[in-house]
Every structure is written in C-alpha cells, then in structure tokens.
Amino acid sequence: VNEFAQAIDKIPIDFWEERVQAVVKLVSTLPTQEGCQIEALWLSDMQYVRILINPFRTLLKDLRSGVVRVACDGLSSIAEASSFLPEGTGIPLRHLFKDLITDIISLHGQTVKAIQSYAMSAMLCIIQNVKVRSGLQYICSIIAVKDRKQLKDKNVACLRYLREIFLCWSTEYLSKDLRIIENAIQQGLLDPVQKVRIEAKETYAAFYRTFPKEGNKIIDKINDYRMKSALNSICSKVDELKYRETEEKNLHKSKEIEAVSELPDSFSNILVLEQKKC
C-alpha cells in the first residue's frame, strides 16, 4: 500500500503507464474467492485504507481515459474483495469509498462518454458490495439540486445508483433516510429534462416495490396530472407483478407438498422434520 501511494505521488504525470502498473500491483494483493492472503489484511486496517484515498483521487482526476479506467477498475476490485473478508472486518473500506464517491460521481460531468461509463461500472460495483450511508445521502443531494444547469448526466446516473441501492441494500438500512430519498425521487420526476424523468420513473418503480406506503406519499405531493397518472400506472404494474410472484411461490410450495405426499411415509416424515428445522 505504501509503495502504491509513493508511486502515484512520485511518478510524473506523463509516465502514465507506470502509474497504471502501480494500480495493477495493488490489485494483485487483494483476496480472491479461493482464500484471503495474508498480504490483503491491509483491507481491514484503517491506517492503510486511508493511505489509498489521495492516490486514487489523483488517478480519477487524470485527463487520460485509460488511467481513469484502471483507477475505476481498481476500486471495483477493492469493493468486490470486501465480500471475501471475514465478517465485520471490512468496515475501513466504507471510509475509503465515503471519501471517493464524490470524485467518482464527478466523472459524470465529463464530456467523454467512456469516462462516464467507467464511473458507472465502479459505482454499481461499490453499491453492490459496500454500504455507505453518506454516499446514499450525497447521491440524493445531487438529484435534489434545483439548479439543473449541466447536471443532466449526473442526475441520470445518480437515479440509476439509487435504483441499485434499492435492489442491494436492506429496507432496515434505508429506512432512516426515507425522507431524503422521497425528496430526491420527487425532484427527479419533476425535472425539466425528459431523460432524467424517464430514469426517475424507473427508480420510482423500484422504490414503490420496496416502500409502497412512501411511494404513494410521493404521488400525493405531485400536482402534475400526467405525471400522477403515469405513477399510478407504475404502481398498478408493480402490484400486479408482486401478485404474480406470490402466486408462483404458492404454486411452487403446493407442488413441493404434493411431491412429498407421494413419497413413502419414512421419506416424507424426514422432509417434514428438515423443513421444521429451517
């Protein structure tokens, strides 16, 4: 870790290939699904994790898209590695991403679409593997900004991130921030840019599926008739989908029960006992 930080600090900007190799070397020390190497214990050490912040921040601000890509890939690898660590030891990584999320999202202000795609991939991977409450709050603050100039791509991206959060994080974890989430989605739905509104509707559908009561509150706050009608339609489709899923689960359980009933008594009794244990 120290070697990586020193390399990024001392290697001149023009020697970008050497900087890239420094990231590659760092990633090679990460734990894999097959096992957790001793060298990777630094992921659980706050002192070492903090050392990474400034070097990665420097790489993310590089004007070369190739360097930004490697930096984003490196952060994705670190996020994925957190799932291979012993339970409760990956907390320091939350502080790493807490400090870097603003830098990653700022890449959506770039005109180069490739850089925006690198940021998207990295952020989605981080969301899928690490919960960062301040990151959620920052994402919502971007969407809720009323001064929309030059924020279109950031708003679209943050709405996509918010939708991923609904899919990956528990309702208990999200329940503390429902008010700012509701406000962000409402602002996205009322955005003057059509692309943002379309993304906001997708995010609203994911939100309503998880928090139907709060989703209805958003509808009550919107005065625009066309938007209100569109949201009611989304709610109906989500409710229908949830009903079908419930029916399919019940049907599956019924088939399992029928299959057990057709087995000899000795086998069915064993299965019943196993189900009770579960």
PDB file of C-alpha atoms in Angstrom:
ATOM      1  CA  VAL A   1       0.000   0.000   0.000  1.00  0.00           C
ATOM      2  CA  ASN A   2       2.793   2.409   0.872  1.00  0.00           C
ATOM      3  CA  GLU A   3       4.594   1.538  -2.355  1.00  0.00           C
ATOM      4  CA  PHE A   4       1.442   2.294  -4.325  1.00  0.00           C
ATOM      5  CA  ALA A   5       0.932   5.659  -2.619  1.00  0.00           C
ATOM      6  CA  GLN A   6       4.568   6.633  -3.136  1.00  0.00           C
ATOM      7  CA  ALA A   7       4.481   5.576  -6.780  1.00  0.00           C
ATOM      8  CA  ILE A   8       1.426   7.723  -7.571  1.00  0.00           C
ATOM      9  CA  ASP A   9       2.959  10.640  -5.683  1.00  0.00           C
ATOM     10  CA  LYS A  10       6.433  10.476  -7.231  1.00  0.00           C
ATOM     11  CA  ILE A  11       5.875   9.170 -10.772  1.00  0.00           C
ATOM     12  CA  PRO A  12       5.441  12.146 -13.154  1.00  0.00           C
ATOM     13  CA  ILE A  13       2.011  12.526 -14.741  1.00  0.00           C
ATOM     14  CA  ASP A  14       3.402  11.878 -18.218  1.00  0.00           C
ATOM     15  CA  PHE A  15       4.619   8.424 -17.154  1.00  0.00           C
ATOM     16  CA  TRP A  16       1.054   7.151 -17.059  1.00  0.00           C
ATOM     17  CA  GLU A  17       1.941   3.528 -17.861  1.00  0.00           C
ATOM     18  CA  GLU A  18       3.984   3.259 -14.673  1.00  0.00           C
ATOM     19  CA  ARG A  19       1.068   4.671 -12.698  1.00  0.00           C
ATOM     20  CA  VAL A  20      -1.223   2.074 -14.239  1.00  0.00           C
ATOM     21  CA  GLN A  21       1.202  -0.695 -13.278  1.00  0.00           C
ATOM     22  CA  ALA A  22       1.146   0.560  -9.686  1.00  0.00           C
ATOM     23  CA  VAL A  23      -2.627   0.038  -9.599  1.00  0.00           C
ATOM     24  CA  VAL A  24      -2.287  -3.416 -11.150  1.00  0.00           C
ATOM     25  CA  LYS A  25       0.269  -4.398  -8.498  1.00  0.00           C
ATOM     26  CA  LEU A  26      -2.011  -3.173  -5.707  1.00  0.00           C
ATOM     27  CA  VAL A  27      -4.982  -5.142  -7.079  1.00  0.00           C
ATOM     28  CA  SER A  28      -2.832  -8.299  -7.218  1.00  0.00           C
ATOM     29  CA  THR A  29      -2.645  -8.266  -3.397  1.00  0.00           C
ATOM     30  CA  LEU A  30      -6.433  -8.408  -2.965  1.00  0.00           C
ATOM     31  CA  PRO A  31      -8.129 -11.519  -1.578  1.00  0.00           C
ATOM     32  CA  THR A  32      -9.914 -13.819  -4.001  1.00  0.00           C
ATOM     33  CA  GLN A  33     -12.855 -16.125  -3.582  1.00  0.00           C
ATOM     34  CA  GLU A  34     -10.456 -19.036  -3.097  1.00  0.00           C
ATOM     35  CA  GLY A  35      -8.921 -17.540   0.032  1.00  0.00           C
ATOM     36  CA  CYS A  36      -7.737 -14.478   1.895  1.00  0.00           C
ATOM     37  CA  GLN A  37      -3.992 -13.881   1.557  1.00  0.00           C
ATOM     38  CA  ILE A  38      -2.024 -12.533   4.483  1.00  0.00           C
ATOM     39  CA  GLU A  39      -0.908  -9.636   2.296  1.00  0.00           C
ATOM     40  CA  ALA A  40      -4.516  -8.496   1.943  1.00  0.00           C
ATOM     41  CA  LEU A  41      -5.103  -7.939   5.654  1.00  0.00           C
ATOM     42  CA  TRP A  42      -4.469  -4.239   4.995  1.00  0.00           C
ATOM     43  CA  LEU A  43      -8.078  -4.042   3.772  1.00  0.00           C
ATOM     44  CA  SER A  44      -9.154  -4.335   7.403  1.00  0.00           C
ATOM     45  CA  ASP A  45      -6.665  -1.749   8.674  1.00  0.00           C
ATOM     46  CA  MET A  46      -7.915   1.841   8.746  1.00  0.00           C
ATOM     47  CA  GLN A  47      -4.372   3.196   8.663  1.00  0.00           C
ATOM     48  CA  TYR A  48      -3.600   1.534   5.335  1.00  0.00           C
ATOM     49  CA  VAL A  49      -7.007   2.114   3.778  1.00  0.00           C
ATOM     50  CA  ARG A  50      -6.742   5.869   4.383  1.00  0.00           C
ATOM     51  CA  ILE A  51      -3.432   5.906   2.510  1.00  0.00           C
ATOM     52  CA  LEU A  52      -5.327   4.960  -0.664  1.00  0.00           C
ATOM     53  CA  ILE A  53      -7.619   7.989  -0.726  1.00  0.00           C
ATOM     54  CA  ASN A  54      -5.316  10.665  -2.168  1.00  0.00           C
ATOM     55  CA  PRO A  55      -3.608   8.393  -4.746  1.00  0.00           C
ATOM     56  CA  PHE A  56      -6.939   7.212  -6.153  1.00  0.00           C
ATOM     57  CA  ARG A  57      -8.284  10.758  -6.094  1.00  0.00           C
ATOM     58  CA  THR A  58      -5.284  11.823  -8.175  1.00  0.00           C
ATOM     59  CA  LEU A  59      -5.850   8.993 -10.669  1.00  0.00           C
ATOM     60  CA  LEU A  60      -9.557   9.772 -11.037  1.00  0.00           C
ATOM     61  CA  LYS A  61      -8.693  13.366 -11.956  1.00  0.00           C
ATOM     62  CA  ASP A  62      -6.237  12.285 -14.663  1.00  0.00           C
ATOM     63  CA  LEU A  63      -7.142  13.590 -18.117  1.00  0.00           C
ATOM     64  CA  ARG A  64      -6.316  10.260 -19.775  1.00  0.00           C
ATOM     65  CA  SER A  65      -9.344   7.981 -20.033  1.00  0.00           C
ATOM     66  CA  GLY A  66      -7.077   4.921 -19.832  1.00  0.00           C
ATOM     67  CA  VAL A  67      -5.798   5.944 -16.415  1.00  0.00           C
ATOM     68  CA  VAL A  68      -9.328   6.694 -15.170  1.00  0.00           C
ATOM     69  CA  ARG A  69     -10.465   3.278 -16.404  1.00  0.00           C
ATOM     70  CA  VAL A  70      -7.727   1.476 -14.460  1.00  0.00           C
ATOM     71  CA  ALA A  71      -8.488   3.544 -11.342  1.00  0.00           C
ATOM     72  CA  CYS A  72     -12.195   2.700 -11.579  1.00  0.00           C
ATOM     73  CA  ASP A  73     -11.428  -0.966 -12.192  1.00  0.00           C
ATOM     74  CA  GLY A  74      -9.106  -0.939  -9.184  1.00  0.00           C
ATOM     75  CA  LEU A  75     -11.805   0.488  -6.936  1.00  0.00           C
ATOM     76  CA  SER A  76     -14.261  -2.110  -8.256  1.00  0.00           C
ATOM     77  CA  SER A  77     -11.792  -4.868  -7.396  1.00  0.00           C
ATOM     78  CA  ILE A  78     -11.354  -3.498  -3.877  1.00  0.00           C
ATOM     79  CA  ALA A  79     -15.149  -3.377  -3.426  1.00  0.00           C
ATOM     80  CA  GLU A  80     -15.529  -6.967  -4.634  1.00  0.00           C
ATOM     81  CA  ALA A  81     -12.688  -8.096  -2.368  1.00  0.00           C
ATOM     82  CA  SER A  82     -14.592  -6.826   0.665  1.00  0.00           C
ATOM     83  CA  SER A  83     -17.079  -9.688   0.272  1.00  0.00           C
ATOM     84  CA  PHE A  84     -14.258 -12.212   0.747  1.00  0.00           C
ATOM     85  CA  LEU A  85     -13.102 -10.764   4.058  1.00  0.00           C
ATOM     86  CA  PRO A  86     -14.185 -12.224   7.415  1.00  0.00           C
ATOM     87  CA  GLU A  87     -17.479 -10.744   8.594  1.00  0.00           C
ATOM     88  CA  GLY A  88     -17.123  -7.367  10.296  1.00  0.00           C
ATOM     89  CA  THR A  89     -13.573  -6.683   9.091  1.00  0.00           C
ATOM     90  CA  GLY A  90     -14.402  -4.639   6.000  1.00  0.00           C
ATOM     91  CA  ILE A  91     -15.613  -1.527   7.827  1.00  0.00           C
ATOM     92  CA  PRO A  92     -12.486   0.551   6.978  1.00  0.00           C
ATOM     93  CA  LEU A  93     -13.393   0.231   3.286  1.00  0.00           C
ATOM     94  CA  ARG A  94     -16.573   2.205   3.933  1.00  0.00           C
ATOM     95  CA  HIS A  95     -14.385   5.169   4.849  1.00  0.00           C
ATOM     96  CA  LEU A  96     -12.403   4.769   1.635  1.00  0.00           C
ATOM     97  CA  PHE A  97     -15.498   4.878  -0.560  1.00  0.00           C
ATOM     98  CA  LYS A  98     -17.111   7.545   1.616  1.00  0.00           C
ATOM     99  CA  ASP A  99     -14.284   9.896   0.636  1.00  0.00           C
ATOM    100  CA  LEU A 100     -14.078   8.843  -3.024  1.00  0.00           C
ATOM    101  CA  ILE A 101     -17.750   8.643  -4.038  1.00  0.00           C
ATOM    102  CA  THR A 102     -17.869  12.385  -4.749  1.00  0.00           C
ATOM    103  CA  ASP A 103     -14.835  12.046  -7.033  1.00  0.00           C
ATOM    104  CA  ILE A 104     -16.348   9.108  -8.903  1.00  0.00           C
ATOM    105  CA  ILE A 105     -19.700  10.817  -9.420  1.00  0.00           C
ATOM    106  CA  SER A 106     -17.954  13.986 -10.589  1.00  0.00           C
ATOM    107  CA  LEU A 107     -16.750  11.971 -13.597  1.00  0.00           C
ATOM    108  CA  HIS A 108     -20.314  12.176 -14.935  1.00  0.00           C
ATOM    109  CA  GLY A 109     -19.610  15.836 -15.536  1.00  0.00           C
ATOM    110  CA  GLN A 110     -17.061  14.795 -18.177  1.00  0.00           C
ATOM    111  CA  THR A 111     -17.968  15.108 -21.839  1.00  0.00           C
ATOM    112  CA  VAL A 112     -16.140  11.851 -22.654  1.00  0.00           C
ATOM    113  CA  LYS A 113     -18.797   9.124 -22.527  1.00  0.00           C
ATOM    114  CA  ALA A 114     -16.206   6.388 -21.956  1.00  0.00           C
ATOM    115  CA  ILE A 115     -15.149   8.013 -18.681  1.00  0.00           C
ATOM    116  CA  GLN A 116     -18.780   8.220 -17.600  1.00  0.00           C
ATOM    117  CA  SER A 117     -19.189   4.501 -18.305  1.00  0.00           C
ATOM    118  CA  TYR A 118     -16.112   3.696 -16.178  1.00  0.00           C
ATOM    119  CA  ALA A 119     -17.614   5.682 -13.309  1.00  0.00           C
ATOM    120  CA  MET A 120     -20.950   3.889 -13.725  1.00  0.00           C
ATOM    121  CA  SER A 121     -19.347   0.442 -13.564  1.00  0.00           C
ATOM    122  CA  ALA A 122     -17.297   1.342 -10.488  1.00  0.00           C
ATOM    123  CA  MET A 123     -20.186   2.896  -8.580  1.00  0.00           C
ATOM    124  CA  LEU A 124     -22.550  -0.006  -9.277  1.00  0.00           C
ATOM    125  CA  CYS A 125     -19.907  -2.451  -8.051  1.00  0.00           C
ATOM    126  CA  ILE A 126     -19.319  -0.397  -4.897  1.00  0.00           C
ATOM    127  CA  ILE A 127     -23.071  -0.240  -4.172  1.00  0.00           C
ATOM    128  CA  GLN A 128     -23.406  -3.990  -4.654  1.00  0.00           C
ATOM    129  CA  ASN A 129     -20.646  -4.782  -2.167  1.00  0.00           C
ATOM    130  CA  VAL A 130     -20.321  -1.936   0.351  1.00  0.00           C
ATOM    131  CA  LYS A 131     -22.989   0.070   2.195  1.00  0.00           C
ATOM    132  CA  VAL A 132     -22.059   3.739   2.596  1.00  0.00           C
ATOM    133  CA  ARG A 133     -24.830   5.829   4.155  1.00  0.00           C
ATOM    134  CA  SER A 134     -23.138   9.149   3.416  1.00  0.00           C
ATOM    135  CA  GLY A 135     -22.855   8.011  -0.203  1.00  0.00           C
ATOM    136  CA  LEU A 136     -26.616   7.490  -0.353  1.00  0.00           C
ATOM    137  CA  GLN A 137     -27.160  10.940   1.102  1.00  0.00           C
ATOM    138  CA  TYR A 138     -24.777  12.516  -1.402  1.00  0.00           C
ATOM    139  CA  ILE A 139     -26.491  10.772  -4.319  1.00  0.00           C
ATOM    140  CA  CYS A 140     -29.863  12.086  -3.136  1.00  0.00           C
ATOM    141  CA  SER A 141     -28.454  15.600  -2.737  1.00  0.00           C
ATOM    142  CA  ILE A 142     -27.305  15.615  -6.380  1.00  0.00           C
ATOM    143  CA  ILE A 143     -30.762  14.589  -7.616  1.00  0.00           C
ATOM    144  CA  ALA A 144     -32.496  17.120  -5.372  1.00  0.00           C
ATOM    145  CA  VAL A 145     -30.485  20.114  -6.636  1.00  0.00           C
ATOM    146  CA  LYS A 146     -32.913  22.564  -8.237  1.00  0.00           C
ATOM    147  CA  ASP A 147     -30.317  24.339 -10.354  1.00  0.00           C
ATOM    148  CA  ARG A 148     -30.320  21.920 -13.280  1.00  0.00           C
ATOM    149  CA  LYS A 149     -27.649  23.507 -15.472  1.00  0.00           C
ATOM    150  CA  GLN A 150     -25.079  20.954 -16.696  1.00  0.00           C
ATOM    151  CA  LEU A 151     -26.348  18.345 -14.242  1.00  0.00           C
ATOM    152  CA  LYS A 152     -28.317  16.111 -16.616  1.00  0.00           C
ATOM    153  CA  ASP A 153     -25.822  13.240 -16.802  1.00  0.00           C
ATOM    154  CA  LYS A 154     -25.136  13.367 -13.056  1.00  0.00           C
ATOM    155  CA  ASN A 155     -28.864  13.256 -12.277  1.00  0.00           C
ATOM    156  CA  VAL A 156     -29.460  10.309 -14.589  1.00  0.00           C
ATOM    157  CA  ALA A 157     -26.500   8.433 -13.122  1.00  0.00           C
ATOM    158  CA  CYS A 158     -27.499   9.132  -9.518  1.00  0.00           C
ATOM    159  CA  LEU A 159     -31.055   7.954 -10.152  1.00  0.00           C
ATOM    160  CA  ARG A 160     -29.604   4.751 -11.569  1.00  0.00           C
ATOM    161  CA  TYR A 161     -27.420   4.395  -8.469  1.00  0.00           C
ATOM    162  CA  LEU A 162     -30.402   4.968  -6.223  1.00  0.00           C
ATOM    163  CA  ARG A 163     -32.286   2.192  -8.011  1.00  0.00           C
ATOM    164  CA  GLU A 164     -29.357  -0.183  -7.492  1.00  0.00           C
ATOM    165  CA  ILE A 165     -29.324   0.714  -3.806  1.00  0.00           C
ATOM    166  CA  PHE A 166     -32.973  -0.368  -3.500  1.00  0.00           C
ATOM    167  CA  LEU A 167     -32.043  -3.717  -5.043  1.00  0.00           C
ATOM    168  CA  CYS A 168     -28.933  -4.359  -2.918  1.00  0.00           C
ATOM    169  CA  TRP A 169     -29.415  -2.741   0.500  1.00  0.00           C
ATOM    170  CA  SER A 170     -31.854  -3.850   3.189  1.00  0.00           C
ATOM    171  CA  THR A 171     -35.046  -1.943   3.958  1.00  0.00           C
ATOM    172  CA  GLU A 172     -33.886  -1.595   7.570  1.00  0.00           C
ATOM    173  CA  TYR A 173     -30.703   0.171   6.454  1.00  0.00           C
ATOM    174  CA  LEU A 174     -32.620   2.500   4.117  1.00  0.00           C
ATOM    175  CA  SER A 175     -35.487   3.315   6.477  1.00  0.00           C
ATOM    176  CA  LYS A 176     -33.502   6.023   8.290  1.00  0.00           C
ATOM    177  CA  ASP A 177     -33.134   8.080   5.109  1.00  0.00           C
ATOM    178  CA  LEU A 178     -36.592   7.705   3.582  1.00  0.00           C
ATOM    179  CA  ARG A 179     -37.364  11.408   3.744  1.00  0.00           C
ATOM    180  CA  ILE A 180     -34.364  12.493   1.673  1.00  0.00           C
ATOM    181  CA  ILE A 181     -34.930   9.570  -0.710  1.00  0.00           C
ATOM    182  CA  GLU A 182     -38.552  10.617  -1.265  1.00  0.00           C
ATOM    183  CA  ASN A 183     -37.491  14.205  -1.893  1.00  0.00           C
ATOM    184  CA  ALA A 184     -34.815  13.159  -4.382  1.00  0.00           C
ATOM    185  CA  ILE A 185     -37.178  10.941  -6.379  1.00  0.00           C
ATOM    186  CA  GLN A 186     -39.832  13.655  -6.418  1.00  0.00           C
ATOM    187  CA  GLN A 187     -37.346  16.196  -7.774  1.00  0.00           C
ATOM    188  CA  GLY A 188     -36.233  13.713 -10.418  1.00  0.00           C
ATOM    189  CA  LEU A 189     -39.820  13.111 -11.528  1.00  0.00           C
ATOM    190  CA  LEU A 190     -40.366  16.865 -11.926  1.00  0.00           C
ATOM    191  CA  ASP A 191     -37.058  17.502 -13.714  1.00  0.00           C
ATOM    192  CA  PRO A 192     -37.449  19.573 -16.915  1.00  0.00           C
ATOM    193  CA  VAL A 193     -35.157  17.151 -18.805  1.00  0.00           C
ATOM    194  CA  GLN A 194     -37.064  14.195 -20.245  1.00  0.00           C
ATOM    195  CA  LYS A 195     -34.132  11.777 -19.921  1.00  0.00           C
ATOM    196  CA  VAL A 196     -33.974  12.465 -16.189  1.00  0.00           C
ATOM    197  CA  ARG A 197     -37.735  11.998 -15.774  1.00  0.00           C
ATOM    198  CA  ILE A 198     -37.618   8.642 -17.575  1.00  0.00           C
ATOM    199  CA  GLU A 199     -34.856   7.425 -15.266  1.00  0.00           C
ATOM    200  CA  ALA A 200     -36.745   8.788 -12.257  1.00  0.00           C
ATOM    201  CA  LYS A 201     -39.812   6.722 -13.175  1.00  0.00           C
ATOM    202  CA  GLU A 202     -37.708   3.558 -13.256  1.00  0.00           C
ATOM    203  CA  THR A 203     -36.274   4.456  -9.863  1.00  0.00           C
ATOM    204  CA  TYR A 204     -39.731   5.250  -8.507  1.00  0.00           C
ATOM    205  CA  ALA A 205     -40.933   1.779  -9.540  1.00  0.00           C
ATOM    206  CA  ALA A 206     -38.075   0.170  -7.568  1.00  0.00           C
ATOM    207  CA  PHE A 207     -38.794   2.443  -4.592  1.00  0.00           C
ATOM    208  CA  TYR A 208     -42.544   1.717  -4.623  1.00  0.00           C
ATOM    209  CA  ARG A 209     -41.862  -2.011  -4.772  1.00  0.00           C
ATOM    210  CA  THR A 210     -39.810  -1.764  -1.566  1.00  0.00           C
ATOM    211  CA  PHE A 211     -41.698   1.047   0.194  1.00  0.00           C
ATOM    212  CA  PRO A 212     -45.280   1.178  -1.198  1.00  0.00           C
ATOM    213  CA  LYS A 213     -46.618   3.472   1.532  1.00  0.00           C
ATOM    214  CA  GLU A 214     -43.885   6.050   0.981  1.00  0.00           C
ATOM    215  CA  GLY A 215     -44.296   5.659  -2.788  1.00  0.00           C
ATOM    216  CA  ASN A 216     -47.935   6.699  -2.511  1.00  0.00           C
ATOM    217  CA  LYS A 217     -46.861   9.750  -0.490  1.00  0.00           C
ATOM    218  CA  ILE A 218     -44.789  10.913  -3.452  1.00  0.00           C
ATOM    219  CA  ILE A 219     -47.842  10.702  -5.720  1.00  0.00           C
ATOM    220  CA  ASP A 220     -49.862  12.789  -3.260  1.00  0.00           C
ATOM    221  CA  LYS A 221     -47.227  15.537  -3.363  1.00  0.00           C
ATOM    222  CA  ILE A 222     -47.222  15.823  -7.172  1.00  0.00           C
ATOM    223  CA  ASN A 223     -49.705  18.198  -8.771  1.00  0.00           C
ATOM    224  CA  ASP A 224     -48.943  17.449 -12.421  1.00  0.00           C
ATOM    225  CA  TYR A 225     -51.867  15.334 -13.680  1.00  0.00           C
ATOM    226  CA  ARG A 226     -49.918  13.493 -16.385  1.00  0.00           C
ATOM    227  CA  MET A 227     -47.111  12.529 -14.022  1.00  0.00           C
ATOM    228  CA  LYS A 228     -49.571  11.495 -11.303  1.00  0.00           C
ATOM    229  CA  SER A 229     -51.377   9.286 -13.843  1.00  0.00           C
ATOM    230  CA  ALA A 230     -48.083   7.755 -15.018  1.00  0.00           C
ATOM    231  CA  LEU A 231     -47.055   6.939 -11.433  1.00  0.00           C
ATOM    232  CA  ASN A 232     -50.424   5.353 -10.657  1.00  0.00           C
ATOM    233  CA  SER A 233     -49.954   3.172 -13.722  1.00  0.00           C
ATOM    234  CA  ILE A 234     -46.481   2.173 -12.497  1.00  0.00           C
ATOM    235  CA  CYS A 235     -47.913   1.257  -9.093  1.00  0.00           C
ATOM    236  CA  SER A 236     -50.574  -0.936 -10.707  1.00  0.00           C
ATOM    237  CA  LYS A 237     -47.959  -2.782 -12.768  1.00  0.00           C
ATOM    238  CA  VAL A 238     -45.701  -3.283  -9.745  1.00  0.00           C
ATOM    239  CA  ASP A 239     -48.620  -4.563  -7.647  1.00  0.00           C
ATOM    240  CA  GLU A 240     -49.612  -6.961 -10.426  1.00  0.00           C
ATOM    241  CA  LEU A 241     -46.036  -8.223 -10.716  1.00  0.00           C
ATOM    242  CA  LYS A 242     -45.797  -8.780  -6.946  1.00  0.00           C
ATOM    243  CA  TYR A 243     -49.134 -10.644  -7.019  1.00  0.00           C
ATOM    244  CA  ARG A 244     -47.910 -12.933  -9.796  1.00  0.00           C
ATOM    245  CA  GLU A 245     -44.682 -13.620  -7.932  1.00  0.00           C
ATOM    246  CA  THR A 246     -46.644 -14.525  -4.800  1.00  0.00           C
ATOM    247  CA  GLU A 247     -48.895 -16.839  -6.806  1.00  0.00           C
ATOM    248  CA  GLU A 248     -45.884 -18.548  -8.371  1.00  0.00           C
ATOM    249  CA  LYS A 249     -44.297 -19.066  -4.945  1.00  0.00           C
ATOM    250  CA  ASN A 250     -47.538 -20.528  -3.576  1.00  0.00           C
ATOM    251  CA  LEU A 251     -47.826 -22.808  -6.601  1.00  0.00           C
ATOM    252  CA  HIS A 252     -44.241 -23.957  -6.118  1.00  0.00           C
ATOM    253  CA  LYS A 253     -44.920 -24.741  -2.461  1.00  0.00           C
ATOM    254  CA  SER A 254     -48.062 -26.668  -3.424  1.00  0.00           C
ATOM    255  CA  LYS A 255     -46.089 -28.791  -5.867  1.00  0.00           C
ATOM    256  CA  GLU A 256     -43.487 -29.492  -3.180  1.00  0.00           C
ATOM    257  CA  ILE A 257     -46.205 -30.613  -0.772  1.00  0.00           C
ATOM    258  CA  GLU A 258     -47.744 -32.861  -3.428  1.00  0.00           C
ATOM    259  CA  ALA A 259     -44.353 -34.365  -4.204  1.00  0.00           C
ATOM    260  CA  VAL A 260     -43.760 -35.115  -0.507  1.00  0.00           C
ATOM    261  CA  SER A 261     -47.188 -36.704  -0.121  1.00  0.00           C
ATOM    262  CA  GLU A 262     -46.377 -39.142  -2.910  1.00  0.00           C
ATOM    263  CA  LEU A 263     -43.218 -40.362  -1.145  1.00  0.00           C
ATOM    264  CA  PRO A 264     -43.193 -43.300   1.298  1.00  0.00           C
ATOM    265  CA  ASP A 265     -44.062 -42.276   4.876  1.00  0.00           C
ATOM    266  CA  SER A 266     -40.490 -42.650   6.088  1.00  0.00           C
ATOM    267  CA  PHE A 267     -39.169 -40.204   3.471  1.00  0.00           C
ATOM    268  CA  SER A 268     -41.972 -37.654   3.913  1.00  0.00           C
ATOM    269  CA  ASN A 269     -41.503 -37.597   7.687  1.00  0.00           C
ATOM    270  CA  ILE A 270     -37.802 -36.872   7.244  1.00  0.00           C
ATOM    271  CA  LEU A 271     -38.550 -33.976   4.865  1.00  0.00           C
ATOM    272  CA  VAL A 272     -41.144 -32.528   7.239  1.00  0.00           C
ATOM    273  CA  LEU A 273     -38.639 -32.606  10.098  1.00  0.00           C
ATOM    274  CA  GLU A 274     -35.997 -30.904   7.926  1.00  0.00           C
ATOM    275  CA  GLN A 275     -38.455 -28.130   6.982  1.00  0.00           C
ATOM    276  CA  LYS A 276     -39.264 -27.527  10.652  1.00  0.00           C
ATOM    277  CA  LYS A 277     -35.558 -27.170  11.403  1.00  0.00           C
ATOM    278  CA  CYS A 278     -35.264 -24.499   8.680  1.00  0.00           C
TER     279      CYS A 278
END
